[in-house]
Amino acid sequence: MSTAPPPQTPPNYPTYPFRPPPAGSPYPYTPSSFTRLDDTPDTSFYSTPRFVTHIDAPAIARLRTYYAHNLPARGRILDLCSSWVSHFPSSLEEAAAAAAARHHTDGEEEKLEVVGLGMNKAELDANPLLRTRILHDLNASPSLPAETGDGLDATVCVVSIDYLTRPVEVLRSVLERTKEGGTLHLVISNRCFPTKVVGKWLQVGERERLEMVAGYAWWAGWRGVEVVDVVEEDQSQEEEGRGGVMEMVKGWVGGGGGDPLWVVRGVKMGEGEAQRRREGHEEL
């Protein structure tokens, strides 16, 4: 599972800030936005383990590089909608696997603890990085269960946000369990199970999907929300010069020579930092 060490200089990914709606704007989606072609219980759909990856190998390599420069090396990370593999870089894999393999001792301080919340026990059991494994259906109950714990330093969710029918409630629950300064990383590509994604996802293009997910995070209370285009390092300069979000979109499946990859990310700000930004007229 190990990969080559990441470059010491973080890649200069093209990054696009989310522009919040004007104060007093209504939530832009209705319950019908989150209906699905297959609305049967998710417990049935996910009862069979799928030991596959849902993005291609180059996208996985880019995601590992992104994680190496943006996830904490210590603390608690929640892998939301987790499975048998978390796509962490070798440095985080080794730290998390070592912590997961040890039996808990009272007073023991782990360098890195990964909590996995997912829908299939066999998949979670196969993931060696998880210290805690939680079976939970977020569409049936969007609040994180108590065993998730508090004091999260970061949360990741890989190509799964499009399956959540109550995404704002889920992300608000994540926010409540995150420490001040903790971060959220929602990884997006263009593959999906079309019968299980929310209906609005199938009605709009890539730009609108990125704005949807960024909006979920903002409405849930995350701040500093932005979209990161996780391109190859040698493409970063070229992509950066192309302008807005529309220009970074690579199109539908098969349209870009490989799986595109974006991360919508945000941070949990304390009230003092939020007030400072408001007074400085910075985007929240």
PDB file of N, CA and C in Angstrom, residues 2-58:
ATOM      1  N   SER A   2       2.130   1.127   0.303  1.00  0.00           N
ATOM      2  CA  SER A   2       2.987   2.304   0.391  1.00  0.00           C
ATOM      3  C   SER A   2       3.229   2.910  -0.981  1.00  0.00           C
ATOM      4  N   THR A   3       3.422   4.200  -0.982  1.00  0.00           N
ATOM      5  CA  THR A   3       3.727   4.919  -2.217  1.00  0.00           C
ATOM      6  C   THR A   3       4.992   5.720  -1.985  1.00  0.00           C
ATOM      7  N   ALA A   4       5.526   6.288  -3.056  1.00  0.00           N
ATOM      8  CA  ALA A   4       6.725   7.107  -2.931  1.00  0.00           C
ATOM      9  C   ALA A   4       6.432   8.325  -2.070  1.00  0.00           C
ATOM     10  N   PRO A   5       7.433   8.837  -1.347  1.00  0.00           N
ATOM     11  CA  PRO A   5       7.209  10.015  -0.514  1.00  0.00           C
ATOM     12  C   PRO A   5       6.744  11.187  -1.366  1.00  0.00           C
ATOM     13  N   PRO A   6       5.826  12.014  -0.826  1.00  0.00           N
ATOM     14  CA  PRO A   6       5.338  13.154  -1.590  1.00  0.00           C
ATOM     15  C   PRO A   6       6.426  14.190  -1.757  1.00  0.00           C
ATOM     16  N   PRO A   7       6.328  15.031  -2.780  1.00  0.00           N
ATOM     17  CA  PRO A   7       7.299  16.110  -2.929  1.00  0.00           C
ATOM     18  C   PRO A   7       7.244  17.028  -1.718  1.00  0.00           C
ATOM     19  N   GLN A   8       8.404  17.632  -1.363  1.00  0.00           N
ATOM     20  CA  GLN A   8       8.463  18.483  -0.181  1.00  0.00           C
ATOM     21  C   GLN A   8       7.671  19.772  -0.369  1.00  0.00           C
ATOM     22  N   THR A   9       7.641  20.292  -1.587  1.00  0.00           N
ATOM     23  CA  THR A   9       6.889  21.506  -1.863  1.00  0.00           C
ATOM     24  C   THR A   9       5.467  21.139  -2.242  1.00  0.00           C
ATOM     25  N   PRO A  10       4.459  21.653  -1.540  1.00  0.00           N
ATOM     26  CA  PRO A  10       3.072  21.308  -1.877  1.00  0.00           C
ATOM     27  C   PRO A  10       2.729  21.730  -3.300  1.00  0.00           C
ATOM     28  N   PRO A  11       1.996  20.896  -4.028  1.00  0.00           N
ATOM     29  CA  PRO A  11       1.575  21.288  -5.375  1.00  0.00           C
ATOM     30  C   PRO A  11       0.734  22.560  -5.337  1.00  0.00           C
ATOM     31  N   ASN A  12       0.869  23.358  -6.364  1.00  0.00           N
ATOM     32  CA  ASN A  12       0.135  24.618  -6.444  1.00  0.00           C
ATOM     33  C   ASN A  12      -1.186  24.376  -7.169  1.00  0.00           C
ATOM     34  N   TYR A  13      -2.122  23.727  -6.469  1.00  0.00           N
ATOM     35  CA  TYR A  13      -3.391  23.387  -7.101  1.00  0.00           C
ATOM     36  C   TYR A  13      -4.218  24.637  -7.396  1.00  0.00           C
ATOM     37  N   PRO A  14      -4.856  24.687  -8.557  1.00  0.00           N
ATOM     38  CA  PRO A  14      -5.823  25.765  -8.801  1.00  0.00           C
ATOM     39  C   PRO A  14      -6.942  25.684  -7.764  1.00  0.00           C
ATOM     40  N   THR A  15      -7.262  26.795  -7.142  1.00  0.00           N
ATOM     41  CA  THR A  15      -8.226  26.840  -6.045  1.00  0.00           C
ATOM     42  C   THR A  15      -9.200  27.989  -6.276  1.00  0.00           C
ATOM     43  N   TYR A  16     -10.490  27.714  -6.054  1.00  0.00           N
ATOM     44  CA  TYR A  16     -11.536  28.672  -6.372  1.00  0.00           C
ATOM     45  C   TYR A  16     -12.443  28.850  -5.159  1.00  0.00           C
ATOM     46  N   PRO A  17     -12.496  30.043  -4.578  1.00  0.00           N
ATOM     47  CA  PRO A  17     -13.322  30.250  -3.387  1.00  0.00           C
ATOM     48  C   PRO A  17     -14.810  30.171  -3.708  1.00  0.00           C
ATOM     49  N   PHE A  18     -15.559  29.611  -2.784  1.00  0.00           N
ATOM     50  CA  PHE A  18     -17.017  29.595  -2.893  1.00  0.00           C
ATOM     51  C   PHE A  18     -17.551  30.958  -2.478  1.00  0.00           C
ATOM     52  N   ARG A  19     -18.441  31.497  -3.273  1.00  0.00           N
ATOM     53  CA  ARG A  19     -19.028  32.790  -2.949  1.00  0.00           C
ATOM     54  C   ARG A  19     -20.388  32.555  -2.286  1.00  0.00           C
ATOM     55  N   PRO A  20     -20.479  32.841  -0.992  1.00  0.00           N
ATOM     56  CA  PRO A  20     -21.732  32.581  -0.277  1.00  0.00           C
ATOM     57  C   PRO A  20     -22.876  33.399  -0.845  1.00  0.00           C
ATOM     58  N   PRO A  21     -24.090  32.910  -0.681  1.00  0.00           N
ATOM     59  CA  PRO A  21     -25.247  33.687  -1.131  1.00  0.00           C
ATOM     60  C   PRO A  21     -25.431  34.924  -0.276  1.00  0.00           C
ATOM     61  N   PRO A  22     -26.144  35.924  -0.770  1.00  0.00           N
ATOM     62  CA  PRO A  22     -26.399  37.126   0.039  1.00  0.00           C
ATOM     63  C   PRO A  22     -27.123  36.782   1.329  1.00  0.00           C
ATOM     64  N   ALA A  23     -26.892  37.569   2.338  1.00  0.00           N
ATOM     65  CA  ALA A  23     -27.543  37.350   3.635  1.00  0.00           C
ATOM     66  C   ALA A  23     -29.056  37.283   3.454  1.00  0.00           C
ATOM     67  N   GLY A  24     -29.687  36.336   4.113  1.00  0.00           N
ATOM     68  CA  GLY A  24     -31.127  36.179   4.040  1.00  0.00           C
ATOM     69  C   GLY A  24     -31.615  35.323   2.892  1.00  0.00           C
ATOM     70  N   SER A  25     -30.700  34.827   2.052  1.00  0.00           N
ATOM     71  CA  SER A  25     -31.109  33.984   0.938  1.00  0.00           C
ATOM     72  C   SER A  25     -31.666  32.658   1.445  1.00  0.00           C
ATOM     73  N   PRO A  26     -32.705  32.124   0.792  1.00  0.00           N
ATOM     74  CA  PRO A  26     -33.256  30.838   1.216  1.00  0.00           C
ATOM     75  C   PRO A  26     -32.364  29.691   0.751  1.00  0.00           C
ATOM     76  N   TYR A  27     -32.474  28.567   1.422  1.00  0.00           N
ATOM     77  CA  TYR A  27     -31.762  27.366   1.001  1.00  0.00           C
ATOM     78  C   TYR A  27     -32.218  27.001  -0.412  1.00  0.00           C
ATOM     79  N   PRO A  28     -31.291  26.769  -1.340  1.00  0.00           N
ATOM     80  CA  PRO A  28     -31.672  26.669  -2.756  1.00  0.00           C
ATOM     81  C   PRO A  28     -32.266  25.332  -3.198  1.00  0.00           C
ATOM     82  N   TYR A  29     -32.326  24.334  -2.326  1.00  0.00           N
ATOM     83  CA  TYR A  29     -32.794  23.016  -2.749  1.00  0.00           C
ATOM     84  C   TYR A  29     -34.050  22.614  -1.994  1.00  0.00           C
ATOM     85  N   THR A  30     -34.851  21.795  -2.646  1.00  0.00           N
ATOM     86  CA  THR A  30     -36.087  21.291  -2.063  1.00  0.00           C
ATOM     87  C   THR A  30     -35.946  19.791  -1.835  1.00  0.00           C
ATOM     88  N   PRO A  31     -36.863  19.181  -1.079  1.00  0.00           N
ATOM     89  CA  PRO A  31     -36.779  17.727  -0.884  1.00  0.00           C
ATOM     90  C   PRO A  31     -36.716  16.943  -2.186  1.00  0.00           C
ATOM     91  N   SER A  32     -37.354  17.445  -3.235  1.00  0.00           N
ATOM     92  CA  SER A  32     -37.327  16.721  -4.511  1.00  0.00           C
ATOM     93  C   SER A  32     -35.929  16.687  -5.120  1.00  0.00           C
ATOM     94  N   SER A  33     -35.052  17.622  -4.717  1.00  0.00           N
ATOM     95  CA  SER A  33     -33.678  17.620  -5.219  1.00  0.00           C
ATOM     96  C   SER A  33     -32.918  16.378  -4.773  1.00  0.00           C
ATOM     97  N   PHE A  34     -33.397  15.741  -3.709  1.00  0.00           N
ATOM     98  CA  PHE A  34     -32.658  14.630  -3.107  1.00  0.00           C
ATOM     99  C   PHE A  34     -33.373  13.287  -3.248  1.00  0.00           C
ATOM    100  N   THR A  35     -34.406  13.244  -4.087  1.00  0.00           N
ATOM    101  CA  THR A  35     -35.008  11.955  -4.384  1.00  0.00           C
ATOM    102  C   THR A  35     -34.090  11.188  -5.332  1.00  0.00           C
ATOM    103  N   ARG A  36     -34.225   9.858  -5.322  1.00  0.00           N
ATOM    104  CA  ARG A  36     -33.338   9.011  -6.123  1.00  0.00           C
ATOM    105  C   ARG A  36     -34.142   8.048  -6.968  1.00  0.00           C
ATOM    106  N   LEU A  37     -33.541   7.570  -8.039  1.00  0.00           N
ATOM    107  CA  LEU A  37     -34.222   6.592  -8.887  1.00  0.00           C
ATOM    108  C   LEU A  37     -34.519   5.314  -8.111  1.00  0.00           C
ATOM    109  N   ASP A  38     -33.590   4.923  -7.262  1.00  0.00           N
ATOM    110  CA  ASP A  38     -33.773   3.754  -6.409  1.00  0.00           C
ATOM    111  C   ASP A  38     -33.830   4.230  -4.969  1.00  0.00           C
ATOM    112  N   ASP A  39     -35.033   4.339  -4.439  1.00  0.00           N
ATOM    113  CA  ASP A  39     -35.192   4.854  -3.091  1.00  0.00           C
ATOM    114  C   ASP A  39     -35.410   3.747  -2.068  1.00  0.00           C
ATOM    115  N   THR A  40     -35.032   2.512  -2.432  1.00  0.00           N
ATOM    116  CA  THR A  40     -35.105   1.413  -1.474  1.00  0.00           C
ATOM    117  C   THR A  40     -34.029   1.615  -0.406  1.00  0.00           C
ATOM    118  N   PRO A  41     -34.167   0.958   0.747  1.00  0.00           N
ATOM    119  CA  PRO A  41     -33.198   1.176   1.832  1.00  0.00           C
ATOM    120  C   PRO A  41     -31.764   0.909   1.385  1.00  0.00           C
ATOM    121  N   ASP A  42     -30.871   1.803   1.793  1.00  0.00           N
ATOM    122  CA  ASP A  42     -29.472   1.663   1.416  1.00  0.00           C
ATOM    123  C   ASP A  42     -28.819   0.433   2.039  1.00  0.00           C
ATOM    124  N   THR A  43     -29.368  -0.028   3.144  1.00  0.00           N
ATOM    125  CA  THR A  43     -28.802  -1.219   3.778  1.00  0.00           C
ATOM    126  C   THR A  43     -28.836  -2.420   2.837  1.00  0.00           C
ATOM    127  N   SER A  44     -29.844  -2.472   1.980  1.00  0.00           N
ATOM    128  CA  SER A  44     -29.914  -3.577   1.007  1.00  0.00           C
ATOM    129  C   SER A  44     -28.881  -3.387  -0.097  1.00  0.00           C
ATOM    130  N   PHE A  45     -28.775  -2.183  -0.625  1.00  0.00           N
ATOM    131  CA  PHE A  45     -27.867  -1.919  -1.741  1.00  0.00           C
ATOM    132  C   PHE A  45     -26.417  -2.163  -1.345  1.00  0.00           C
ATOM    133  N   TYR A  46     -26.066  -1.792  -0.122  1.00  0.00           N
ATOM    134  CA  TYR A  46     -24.676  -1.894   0.313  1.00  0.00           C
ATOM    135  C   TYR A  46     -24.385  -3.171   1.111  1.00  0.00           C
ATOM    136  N   SER A  47     -25.325  -4.116   1.100  1.00  0.00           N
ATOM    137  CA  SER A  47     -25.124  -5.337   1.878  1.00  0.00           C
ATOM    138  C   SER A  47     -24.036  -6.233   1.286  1.00  0.00           C
ATOM    139  N   THR A  48     -23.807  -6.138  -0.016  1.00  0.00           N
ATOM    140  CA  THR A  48     -22.767  -6.924  -0.669  1.00  0.00           C
ATOM    141  C   THR A  48     -21.473  -6.111  -0.727  1.00  0.00           C
ATOM    142  N   PRO A  49     -20.372  -6.643  -0.188  1.00  0.00           N
ATOM    143  CA  PRO A  49     -19.114  -5.878  -0.228  1.00  0.00           C
ATOM    144  C   PRO A  49     -18.616  -5.689  -1.653  1.00  0.00           C
ATOM    145  N   ARG A  50     -18.030  -4.531  -1.905  1.00  0.00           N
ATOM    146  CA  ARG A  50     -17.439  -4.214  -3.209  1.00  0.00           C
ATOM    147  C   ARG A  50     -15.974  -3.850  -2.977  1.00  0.00           C
ATOM    148  N   PHE A  51     -15.104  -4.805  -3.211  1.00  0.00           N
ATOM    149  CA  PHE A  51     -13.680  -4.560  -3.001  1.00  0.00           C
ATOM    150  C   PHE A  51     -13.069  -4.017  -4.290  1.00  0.00           C
ATOM    151  N   VAL A  52     -13.536  -2.832  -4.657  1.00  0.00           N
ATOM    152  CA  VAL A  52     -13.068  -2.146  -5.857  1.00  0.00           C
ATOM    153  C   VAL A  52     -12.754  -0.712  -5.470  1.00  0.00           C
ATOM    154  N   THR A  53     -12.043  -0.013  -6.350  1.00  0.00           N
ATOM    155  CA  THR A  53     -11.842   1.422  -6.158  1.00  0.00           C
ATOM    156  C   THR A  53     -12.758   2.164  -7.118  1.00  0.00           C
ATOM    157  N   HIS A  54     -13.195   3.336  -6.696  1.00  0.00           N
ATOM    158  CA  HIS A  54     -14.202   4.064  -7.463  1.00  0.00           C
ATOM    159  C   HIS A  54     -13.636   5.249  -8.231  1.00  0.00           C
ATOM    160  N   ILE A  55     -12.322   5.394  -8.211  1.00  0.00           N
ATOM    161  CA  ILE A  55     -11.618   6.319  -9.097  1.00  0.00           C
ATOM    162  C   ILE A  55     -10.405   5.574  -9.635  1.00  0.00           C
ATOM    163  N   ASP A  56      -9.851   6.030 -10.756  1.00  0.00           N
ATOM    164  CA  ASP A  56      -8.769   5.280 -11.384  1.00  0.00           C
ATOM    165  C   ASP A  56      -7.431   5.532 -10.680  1.00  0.00           C
ATOM    166  N   ALA A  57      -6.432   4.760 -11.073  1.00  0.00           N
ATOM    167  CA  ALA A  57      -5.137   4.795 -10.392  1.00  0.00           C
ATOM    168  C   ALA A  57      -4.474   6.180 -10.422  1.00  0.00           C
ATOM    169  N   PRO A  58      -4.465   6.898 -11.559  1.00  0.00           N
ATOM    170  CA  PRO A  58      -3.857   8.238 -11.531  1.00  0.00           C
ATOM    171  C   PRO A  58      -4.574   9.191 -10.561  1.00  0.00           C
TER     172      PRO A  58
END
